[in-house]
Amino acid sequence: MFESQRATTPRVPVEERLFSLVLALLASEQGLTKSEILSTVQGYRQKFVRGGDNTSLERQFERDKDDVRELGIPLETVEPPGETGNNQLLRYRIPKGEYDLPAEVVFSPAEIAVLSLAGAVWREGSMSDESQRALHKLRSLGVESSDPLIGYAPRLRTRESAFGPLNSAMDRRLEVSFDYLKPGAEHARRRRVAPLALVQHEGRWHVHGIDRDAEAPRTFLLSRILGAVVTTRRSFTEDNAGCAERALADLRALYEGQCALLEVRANTEAERRLVTRALERAEVPLRVHYTDVNVFADELAGYGPEVRVIEPAALRDAVIERLRRTLANHGPQERAAREETR
Amino acid sequence: MTKSTTRTGAGLQGRDRLAFLLVLVPYLIEHEQVSVADAAEHFGVNESLIRESVTLIAVSGVPGETSAYQHEDLFDIDWDLFEQRDQIVLTRLVVIDDSPRFSAREAAALIAGLQYLSALPGSSDDEVIGSLMSKLAIGASGRPTEVAVAASPATAALVPVRDALAQRRELSFDYLSADGRTEHRTVDPLRVESLDRDWYLRGWCHLRQAVRTFRLDRMSRVEIGENQAQHGADDLSVPSDFFQPSASDLTVTVDIDTAALPMIAEFFTADSQVREEGGRSLVNLRLGHVHGFKRVVASLGGLAEVTDPGTAREEVAAWASEALAGYGL
């Protein structure tokens, strides 16, 4: 199986090739050149043609390199001194010190239990995959978790399909583009954005970034991104350290700066939802903060007659406008007119 | 692991498997001898994944000085113990002797999860959470990605509900149902779950003699009873979906701008059908009751129209019309 020359090339599974690549690069202190990798590492060497055309094998290696880096493995490229620009002499390596979990990072059984609960928070999607892998790494330390409370399951959703691509683009520092239906608008518009942070505020996911058309910071609701997020090849250079905390602080300031006065019917869905967020639970009418007038108007319109906006006027008008559109859509005349045109 | 491998293409499968090989090795080093069953339980994966991974590790290694993958350049295991007794013992190690660091995104996923937990009543204190966050940052191969979750106010009922679950006691409360009536309920708590800002209790309802889901912000006068709960999560299975389809569900057809489909995606069920026609889409959705659905349609502010059945259309129209009457319109 390990002879380098064979009449028939055995098919080496992807994970075996990737595992062999990581082991080879970890073992080599000065690094390996691409041609050394392709000619000697298990999974490549079987397909390597000495002195021939290895273009597709090289592409395979490029993809594998990306896969390895996606897992957070520090696969480095080293240029030999005095030989800058010569791709053939580039060396690849994984420095052991950057790969190993630092010795001072240790976790107690109680800490493992808390982290397991934190990892289980993600119900689906890329965050769930990421935390699953992180929990496997934690478990590889061999520390048993102390007993968690069975049946206690705090969960966060990242249902929006935009979340995964945005998180990945942010990590790879690549700009994205997407169609965005701004709250209150009727038509979507294409946006080009350098994604700097993903934050959840008031139960909604937002991406904060630089809008390339406006060249200014903007925050978008993920639920209003329509269609697919396209990851471009354009990288961005903005430093985003601390961006998530700042974006949350901005949203919090917006939230605290706006307050609605609402008349809410007792013992209704609207009351139960709004009371938790009210400044004073027992007050009549209720005072409730909000972040965006259009997003809040959507929510309030959903409560129908259970809530009436006293002020501000802009929120009141926005709710009335939505209710009118809904009524117009569902009136008997509207139905008849549609039937005729179909 | 198994979940993500089945979901996507071969590339991700290979990558996920690589990630698992890299954590299995240090675990096996830590345990001089471990059974396949114990390893599978520890990682929460199938035994077959453990066996396949161990078999692969045992024949893997580095090219070595001769570039020929000689015997001494490869991992090895005690094959007799493995094949005859399903026990794993690594007998030779290559290169790897430690757990890998977290990736920037993995660390970020755990940190954001901790942020969410830290806002909940009765969670670990801030000091523990803060120390864990810095350990994760130190243990990551890059600066954790910028993902953050804001604290949001938790509903008052969470503390007694969680305590009743922990003490395995009955819980009683007044419950406001979706149609506006309030009923007194006694429940054996099985699971306490949140979804973003909303908290739910799933429990054995003494009144209905069945497993039911209750939203915590619809509870009032919550009390932990004297009696031990008769049922627990270990003797009653709790379905993983909050809402089970039932025969009394209503199927409605919604006409919506195709571009706005993602906004109602959360109401899709497995049997939802989408028909596209000239930039609009017709979608069939199964809903527990029309009381909930009229709210969804009204909150979409005119982007969607219920086309069928007529009674559902009338409900939505009446809902909007009654609301407008409140404004004297």
XYZ file of C-alpha atoms in Angstrom:
671
model
C 0.000 0.000 0.000
C 2.868 2.374 0.693
C 5.046 1.665 -2.331
C 5.462 4.836 -4.301
C 5.453 3.158 -7.702
C 2.466 1.035 -8.599
C 0.928 -0.050 -11.828
C -2.572 0.888 -10.679
C -3.095 3.962 -8.501
C -4.998 3.067 -5.321
C -7.680 5.570 -4.384
C -6.660 7.326 -1.177
C -9.618 8.744 0.805
C -9.755 12.532 1.255
C -9.297 12.361 5.020
C -6.229 10.156 4.664
C -4.624 12.629 2.238
C -5.474 15.613 4.479
C -4.279 13.819 7.635
C -1.011 12.829 5.911
C -0.527 16.411 4.728
C -0.955 17.792 8.262
C 1.391 15.170 9.735
C 4.065 15.832 7.098
C 3.908 19.603 7.550
C 3.948 19.316 11.360
C 6.989 17.023 11.202
C 9.084 19.263 8.963
C 10.747 22.144 10.802
C 12.031 24.025 7.789
C 8.930 23.225 5.739
C 8.356 21.374 2.478
C 8.203 22.778 -1.035
C 5.158 22.085 -3.131
C 7.017 19.597 -5.292
C 8.308 17.757 -2.209
C 4.744 17.534 -0.913
C 3.278 16.332 -4.198
C 5.994 13.746 -4.759
C 6.222 12.324 -1.231
C 3.027 12.812 0.778
C 0.496 9.989 0.902
C -2.493 10.707 -1.354
C -0.534 13.034 -3.682
C 2.478 10.855 -4.489
C 0.252 8.165 -5.995
C -0.899 10.649 -8.647
C 2.387 12.519 -9.051
C 4.025 12.276 -12.474
C 7.767 12.890 -12.234
C 8.812 15.425 -14.859
C 5.239 15.564 -16.198
C 2.165 17.729 -15.931
C 0.834 17.930 -12.353
C -1.545 20.868 -12.795
C -4.638 19.147 -11.440
C -2.679 17.734 -8.509
C -1.439 21.251 -7.731
C -5.007 22.516 -7.746
C -5.916 19.675 -5.411
C -3.166 20.814 -3.046
C -4.441 24.423 -3.146
C -7.936 23.265 -2.164
C -6.570 21.015 0.583
C -4.509 23.909 1.951
C -7.714 25.981 2.205
C -9.538 23.104 3.924
C -6.756 22.728 6.484
C -6.716 26.477 7.165
C -10.527 26.542 7.479
C -10.084 24.299 10.519
C -7.841 26.938 12.101
C -4.668 24.908 11.600
C -1.794 27.419 11.200
C -0.463 26.318 7.807
C 2.280 28.829 6.994
C 4.051 29.797 3.803
C 7.753 30.592 4.188
C 9.782 32.444 1.583
C 13.462 31.530 1.654
C 15.553 34.674 2.302
C 16.879 36.298 -0.857
C 14.523 34.259 -3.019
C 11.357 36.384 -2.832
C 8.934 35.863 -5.661
C 10.125 32.401 -6.628
C 7.049 30.232 -6.080
C 8.923 26.994 -6.642
C 11.018 27.638 -3.528
C 8.102 28.546 -1.240
C 7.972 26.228 1.734
C 4.900 25.126 3.622
C 4.864 24.164 7.281
C 2.709 23.954 10.405
C 4.760 25.215 13.372
C 4.148 22.810 16.237
C 4.136 25.616 18.814
C 1.315 27.389 16.950
C -0.606 24.161 16.465
C -0.608 22.741 19.998
C -3.078 24.032 22.540
C -0.885 26.058 24.945
C -0.036 24.093 28.089
C -1.450 26.812 30.373
C -4.929 26.381 28.870
C -6.514 23.797 31.164
C -10.157 23.267 32.020
C -11.792 21.890 35.174
C -14.724 19.426 34.974
C -17.073 22.291 35.976
C -15.669 24.516 33.231
C -16.080 21.729 30.672
C -19.741 21.474 31.727
C -20.291 25.232 31.230
C -18.529 25.146 27.853
C -20.558 22.120 26.760
C -23.744 24.044 27.538
C -22.351 27.089 25.678
C -21.480 24.925 22.673
C -24.934 23.321 22.685
C -26.535 26.782 22.484
C -26.204 26.740 18.696
C -29.139 24.849 17.321
C -28.155 24.587 13.693
C -25.944 25.856 10.906
C -22.301 26.843 10.836
C -22.120 27.947 14.475
C -23.353 24.505 15.509
C -20.663 22.822 13.371
C -17.972 25.139 14.745
C -18.937 24.577 18.367
C -19.230 20.829 17.767
C -15.627 20.778 16.567
C -14.563 22.967 19.491
C -16.275 20.564 21.926
C -14.458 17.632 20.337
C -11.183 19.447 20.945
C -12.202 20.018 24.557
C -13.085 16.350 24.955
C -9.728 15.319 23.488
C -8.188 16.744 26.674
C -9.741 13.767 28.442
C -11.344 15.813 31.244
C -14.762 14.426 32.113
C -17.508 17.016 32.426
C -19.229 17.456 35.780
C -22.934 16.603 35.684
C -24.988 19.118 33.726
C -28.649 19.808 34.506
C -30.446 17.313 32.258
C -33.205 18.909 30.235
C -31.947 22.491 30.470
C -31.272 23.660 26.928
C -30.799 27.342 26.159
C -30.756 27.672 22.378
C -29.928 30.332 19.841
C -30.955 30.163 16.241
C -29.000 31.176 13.205
C -31.749 30.266 10.803
C -30.830 32.936 8.311
C -28.951 31.244 5.506
C -26.764 34.363 5.254
C -25.095 33.641 8.595
C -22.641 30.939 7.476
C -21.325 32.720 4.363
C -21.017 36.029 6.245
C -19.130 34.425 9.144
C -16.784 32.658 6.774
C -16.198 35.785 4.630
C -15.534 37.833 7.763
C -12.954 35.276 8.922
C -11.267 35.255 5.495
C -11.530 39.062 5.272
C -13.407 39.013 1.949
C -16.083 41.438 0.793
C -19.587 40.150 0.120
C -22.553 41.297 -1.885
C -26.250 40.642 -1.318
C -29.744 41.948 -2.027
C -31.096 43.837 0.951
C -34.703 44.728 1.631
C -34.350 47.673 3.957
C -37.044 47.708 6.683
C -39.962 49.761 5.385
C -38.798 49.572 1.758
C -40.732 47.714 -0.916
C -37.837 46.715 -3.125
C -34.473 45.144 -2.435
C -31.224 46.808 -3.441
C -27.830 45.205 -4.080
C -25.200 45.997 -1.438
C -21.445 45.457 -1.397
C -20.166 45.138 2.134
C -16.938 44.426 4.015
C -18.321 42.316 6.915
C -16.722 43.319 10.227
C -18.983 41.811 12.900
C -22.027 39.595 13.430
C -24.129 40.558 16.416
C -27.419 39.451 17.891
C -29.474 42.237 19.447
C -33.133 42.047 20.508
C -33.136 38.453 19.267
C -32.200 39.481 15.723
C -28.944 38.870 13.896
C -27.205 41.848 12.309
C -24.112 42.128 10.171
C -22.108 45.263 10.740
C -19.694 46.379 8.045
C -18.551 48.978 5.590
C -21.025 49.593 2.775
C -18.721 49.993 -0.248
C -21.182 52.162 -2.190
C -21.627 54.633 0.648
C -18.070 54.052 1.995
C -19.582 54.260 5.466
C -20.373 51.849 8.305
C -23.809 50.247 8.088
C -25.707 47.580 9.999
C -27.976 45.120 8.195
C -30.590 42.703 9.487
C -29.850 39.156 8.332
C -33.557 38.348 8.049
C -33.826 41.024 5.358
C -31.007 39.723 3.193
C -32.807 38.125 0.262
C -31.281 35.349 -1.793
C -27.703 34.187 -1.539
C -24.762 36.061 -0.073
C -21.993 36.170 -2.706
C -18.448 36.081 -1.379
C -16.213 38.127 -3.681
C -12.454 37.781 -4.199
C -11.883 41.329 -2.971
C -10.232 41.340 0.417
C -10.621 44.204 2.856
C -8.016 45.703 5.152
C -10.145 47.375 7.845
C -9.126 46.226 11.312
C -12.211 44.794 12.990
C -10.826 44.104 16.483
C -13.545 44.970 19.001
C -16.057 45.662 16.237
C -18.740 43.326 17.604
C -18.776 45.058 20.999
C -18.889 48.485 19.351
C -21.689 47.458 16.985
C -23.682 46.153 19.960
C -23.032 49.386 21.890
C -24.322 51.404 18.907
C -27.472 49.277 18.672
C -27.980 49.592 22.427
C -27.652 53.391 22.187
C -30.216 53.480 19.366
C -32.515 51.257 21.421
C -32.239 53.358 24.540
C -32.643 56.596 22.603
C -36.101 55.670 21.272
C -39.158 54.966 23.358
C -42.747 54.244 22.362
C -45.853 54.814 24.440
C -48.215 51.892 23.902
C -51.740 51.083 24.995
C -51.849 47.312 25.353
C -54.840 45.063 26.044
C -54.539 42.989 29.185
C -54.008 39.214 28.922
C -53.041 39.175 25.279
C -50.062 37.952 23.306
C -48.986 41.583 22.801
C -49.010 42.238 26.527
C -46.969 39.123 27.346
C -44.377 39.942 24.723
C -44.088 43.649 25.440
C -44.239 43.607 29.245
C -40.923 41.742 29.500
C -39.262 44.581 27.584
C -41.179 47.486 29.187
C -39.440 50.063 31.364
C -42.028 49.406 34.098
C -43.987 46.193 33.991
C -47.090 47.494 35.776
C -47.337 50.899 34.094
C -50.281 51.964 31.875
C -49.658 52.836 29.092
C -46.447 50.834 28.617
C -43.176 52.477 27.682
C -41.037 50.245 25.443
C -37.673 50.962 23.830
C -37.041 50.012 20.218
C -34.130 50.028 17.779
C -35.678 50.622 14.363
C -39.040 52.253 13.697
C -39.850 50.003 10.717
C -38.843 46.756 12.398
C -40.854 47.648 15.502
C -43.820 48.700 13.348
C -43.771 45.256 11.678
C -43.921 43.597 15.090
C -46.668 45.884 16.403
C -48.795 45.503 13.243
C -48.703 41.753 13.912
C -50.416 42.287 17.284
C -53.377 43.843 15.465
C -55.986 45.327 17.849
C -54.064 44.202 20.947
C -51.843 47.270 20.861
C -52.334 50.920 19.937
C -49.431 53.293 19.449
C -49.900 56.595 21.254
C -46.540 58.027 20.299
C -44.255 58.719 18.528
C -46.280 59.725 15.475
C -43.777 58.178 13.038
C -44.249 54.740 14.634
C -48.015 55.183 14.779
C -48.144 56.119 11.076
C -45.897 53.216 10.124
C -48.186 50.748 11.926
C -51.331 52.219 10.359
C -49.777 52.071 6.889
C -48.985 48.340 7.353
C -52.466 47.548 8.628
C -54.005 49.351 5.654
C -51.905 47.382 3.196
C -52.818 44.106 4.889
C -56.520 45.000 4.856
C -56.340 46.026 1.204
C -54.636 42.722 0.291
C -57.302 40.669 2.018
C -60.443 42.614 1.174
C -63.086 40.818 -0.961
C -62.649 43.296 -3.883
C -58.918 42.647 -4.054
C -59.520 38.910 -4.274
C -62.027 39.284 -7.103
C -59.725 41.575 -9.089
C -56.855 39.081 -8.794
C -59.017 36.174 -9.883
C -59.845 38.003 -13.105
C -56.279 38.799 -14.025
C -55.067 35.211 -13.462
C -19.979 15.189 13.737
C -22.292 12.674 12.139
C -24.835 15.408 11.573
C -22.499 17.665 9.632
C -20.959 14.842 7.624
C -24.282 13.820 6.174
C -25.298 17.334 5.308
C -22.697 18.588 2.889
C -20.473 17.452 0.088
C -17.355 15.333 0.045
C -14.996 18.256 0.741
C -16.539 19.118 4.066
C -16.855 15.471 4.958
C -13.114 15.002 4.491
C -12.420 18.170 6.467
C -14.681 17.138 9.340
C -13.079 13.720 9.408
C -9.625 15.311 9.485
C -10.735 17.458 12.436
C -11.869 14.320 14.233
C -8.624 12.408 13.568
C -6.663 15.297 15.055
C -8.654 15.189 18.307
C -8.843 11.421 18.560
C -5.050 11.013 18.608
C -4.404 13.130 21.757
C -7.394 11.489 23.464
C -5.930 8.041 22.774
C -2.536 9.219 24.052
C -4.217 10.427 27.249
C -5.891 7.027 27.722
C -3.419 4.183 27.569
C -6.201 1.770 26.778
C -9.796 2.571 25.968
C -12.671 0.613 24.456
C -14.252 1.678 21.168
C -17.568 2.013 23.013
C -16.156 4.352 25.673
C -14.417 6.533 23.086
C -17.643 6.754 21.041
C -19.625 7.740 24.122
C -17.035 10.307 25.198
C -17.200 12.101 21.843
C -20.885 11.421 21.207
C -20.246 9.702 17.852
C -20.944 6.298 16.299
C -18.669 3.385 17.144
C -18.099 2.844 13.434
C -16.557 6.328 13.138
C -14.145 5.464 15.974
C -13.177 2.144 14.334
C -12.660 3.713 10.899
C -10.638 6.551 12.381
C -8.419 4.256 14.464
C -7.792 2.040 11.438
C -6.738 5.067 9.427
C -4.527 6.481 12.188
C -2.808 3.099 12.563
C -1.578 3.152 8.946
C -0.777 6.876 8.770
C 2.406 8.762 9.454
C 5.105 10.910 7.897
C 7.138 10.270 4.711
C 10.258 10.079 6.885
C 13.904 10.263 5.840
C 13.471 7.780 3.044
C 10.199 9.394 1.880
C 8.865 5.847 1.789
C 6.572 5.751 4.819
C 8.669 3.107 6.543
C 7.193 1.163 9.417
C 8.891 3.361 12.052
C 7.406 6.507 10.469
C 3.832 5.354 11.073
C 1.490 5.249 14.045
C 0.775 1.777 15.303
C -1.783 0.120 17.520
C -2.127 -3.204 19.278
C -3.996 -4.900 16.442
C -4.942 -8.025 18.423
C -6.610 -5.994 21.154
C -8.348 -3.838 18.558
C -9.608 -6.599 16.297
C -10.461 -9.182 18.946
C -11.547 -7.108 21.938
C -12.488 -3.720 20.473
C -9.865 -2.037 22.666
C -7.597 0.759 21.460
C -3.947 1.034 22.493
C -1.559 3.268 20.560
C 1.837 1.566 20.460
C 3.728 4.118 18.395
C 3.257 7.879 18.095
C 4.144 10.222 15.270
C 4.485 14.013 15.583
C 1.191 14.656 17.378
C 1.257 14.704 21.154
C -1.207 17.476 21.995
C -4.735 18.689 21.317
C -5.003 21.265 18.545
C -5.842 24.898 19.226
C -9.336 26.180 18.572
C -9.870 27.943 15.287
C -10.849 31.620 15.434
C -14.426 30.704 14.521
C -14.659 27.783 16.938
C -13.513 29.993 19.810
C -15.993 32.665 18.698
C -18.887 30.163 18.667
C -18.181 29.126 22.266
C -17.575 32.711 23.413
C -20.872 33.931 21.913
C -22.629 30.944 23.513
C -21.118 31.949 26.870
C -22.325 35.537 26.372
C -25.848 34.245 25.872
C -25.641 31.999 28.956
C -24.141 34.715 31.122
C -27.271 36.850 30.819
C -29.503 34.091 32.184
C -30.501 34.028 35.831
C -28.778 31.294 37.795
C -25.914 30.884 35.310
C -22.289 30.672 36.388
C -20.947 33.883 37.822
C -19.314 36.509 35.635
C -15.847 35.650 36.900
C -16.055 32.039 35.668
C -17.464 33.151 32.304
C -14.826 35.863 31.912
C -12.003 33.453 32.725
C -13.358 30.920 30.221
C -13.576 33.567 27.503
C -9.923 34.537 27.954
C -8.816 30.886 28.015
C -10.621 30.326 24.710
C -8.958 33.402 23.207
C -5.499 32.199 24.351
C -6.263 28.705 23.060
C -7.288 29.871 19.587
C -4.992 29.895 16.565
C -6.263 33.359 15.580
C -8.163 36.214 17.202
C -11.726 34.935 17.756
C -14.018 36.217 15.011
C -16.247 39.171 15.834
C -19.490 37.501 16.861
C -21.382 38.790 19.898
C -24.757 38.251 21.536
C -26.464 40.988 23.555
C -28.047 40.197 26.887
C -31.822 40.382 26.737
C -34.197 40.404 29.701
C -35.290 36.917 30.708
C -38.855 36.208 31.631
C -39.658 36.176 35.360
C -40.891 32.579 35.316
C -37.482 31.155 34.322
C -36.083 30.807 37.836
C -38.945 28.768 39.387
C -39.364 26.669 36.220
C -35.683 25.793 36.134
C -35.675 25.019 39.861
C -38.687 22.708 39.512
C -36.854 20.832 36.746
C -33.690 20.512 38.857
C -35.675 19.344 41.931
C -37.963 17.076 39.871
C -41.056 18.624 41.403
C -44.465 19.437 40.005
C -44.981 22.957 38.750
C -48.294 24.788 38.719
C -49.213 28.047 37.015
C -51.972 29.986 35.280
C -51.535 29.713 31.533
C -52.791 32.179 28.985
C -53.599 30.170 25.883
C -53.354 31.442 22.314
C -57.084 32.186 22.155
C -56.900 34.428 25.228
C -58.318 32.105 27.903
C -56.476 31.466 31.162
C -56.342 27.971 32.667
C -54.683 26.591 35.759
C -52.161 23.877 34.867
C -50.042 21.395 36.787
C -47.095 19.982 34.908
C -44.197 17.567 35.431
C -41.253 19.466 33.918
C -39.282 17.523 31.272
C -37.261 20.149 29.427
C -36.679 23.873 29.704
C -35.599 25.294 26.373
C -35.102 28.677 24.891
C -35.159 29.810 21.319
C -33.433 33.180 21.164
C -35.542 35.405 23.415
C -38.398 32.973 24.018
C -38.417 30.322 26.724
C -40.469 27.143 26.647
C -41.277 24.427 29.150
C -42.075 20.983 27.848
C -43.823 18.900 30.387
C -46.351 16.239 31.155
C -49.597 18.158 31.545
C -51.848 16.637 34.252
C -54.940 18.246 32.715
C -54.324 16.993 29.153
C -52.523 13.771 30.176
C -49.946 14.373 27.445
C -46.661 16.150 26.741
C -47.325 19.817 26.044
C -45.236 22.895 25.285
C -45.734 26.084 27.328
C -44.239 29.491 26.682
C -42.820 30.923 29.894
C -43.987 34.501 29.297
C -47.570 33.199 29.116
C -47.337 31.808 32.651
C -48.357 33.665 35.786
C -48.622 32.719 39.500
C -45.875 30.123 38.987
C -45.386 27.826 41.988
C -43.187 24.837 42.683
C -45.436 22.151 44.165
C -44.867 19.868 47.155
C -45.171 16.688 45.094
C -42.351 14.959 43.291
C -42.922 14.904 39.527
C -44.249 11.538 38.323
C -42.573 11.864 34.947
C -39.057 12.940 34.029
C -37.047 13.381 30.853
C -35.654 9.863 31.340
C -39.001 8.049 31.121
C -40.833 10.218 28.584
C -39.396 11.069 25.227
C -39.627 14.706 24.272
C -39.912 15.364 20.549
C -37.080 17.531 19.265
C -39.421 19.849 17.403
C -41.440 22.272 19.466
C -44.547 21.981 17.430
C -45.796 18.671 16.172
C -47.997 18.521 13.106
C -51.471 17.361 14.016
C -54.667 16.450 12.171
C -56.302 19.690 13.298
C -53.629 21.826 11.604
C -54.815 24.299 9.046
C -53.183 24.480 5.630
C -53.095 27.982 4.204
C -51.823 29.192 0.861
C -49.823 32.387 0.847
C -49.014 34.556 -2.145
C -45.746 36.361 -1.534
C -43.106 38.248 -3.531
C -40.530 35.533 -4.313
C -37.742 37.764 -3.053
C -39.466 37.954 0.341
C -39.796 34.158 0.757
C -36.935 33.952 3.287
C -38.988 36.123 5.622
C -41.536 33.352 6.121
C -39.017 30.502 5.876
C -39.348 29.758 9.574
C -42.933 28.614 9.041
C -42.003 26.108 6.359
C -42.518 22.477 7.254
C -41.273 19.385 5.443
C -44.424 19.234 3.349
C -44.492 22.927 2.379
C -44.718 23.404 -1.373
C -43.573 26.477 -3.267
C -44.895 27.309 -6.734
C -43.296 30.229 -8.553
C -45.102 32.329 -11.080
C -43.942 35.658 -12.493
C -41.917 36.896 -9.536
C -44.531 35.778 -6.995
C -44.613 32.520 -5.088
C -47.510 30.498 -3.800
C -46.615 28.575 -0.647
C -48.575 26.027 1.355
C -47.946 26.295 5.065
C -49.286 24.070 7.820
C -50.210 25.997 10.908
C -51.437 25.092 14.355
C -54.236 27.622 14.266
C -55.196 30.718 12.392
C -54.893 32.911 15.520
C -51.113 32.709 15.228
C -50.995 33.039 11.493
C -52.993 36.230 11.153
C -50.283 37.821 13.330
C -47.537 36.646 11.005
C -49.304 37.961 7.910
C -50.058 41.295 9.580
C -46.431 41.643 10.688
C -45.291 41.295 7.078
C -46.950 44.641 6.385
C -48.512 43.805 3.043
C -45.689 41.703 1.555
C -47.848 38.583 1.755
C -51.408 37.702 0.941
C -53.345 34.676 2.128
C -55.207 33.283 -0.883
C -56.765 30.192 0.645
C -58.878 29.237 2.553
C -61.392 32.087 2.482
C -61.931 31.906 6.233
C -58.218 32.583 6.842
C -58.384 35.602 4.507
C -61.359 36.917 6.437
C -59.565 36.408 9.751
C -56.596 38.452 8.529
C -58.836 41.216 7.126
C -60.838 41.378 10.363
C -57.619 41.509 12.404
C -56.291 44.516 10.448
C -59.656 46.181 10.336
C -60.223 45.895 14.089
C -56.747 47.308 14.698
C -57.437 50.289 12.427
C -60.711 50.899 14.281
C -58.609 51.431 17.410
C -57.100 54.461 15.664
C -60.568 55.702 14.683
C -59.973 54.631 11.079
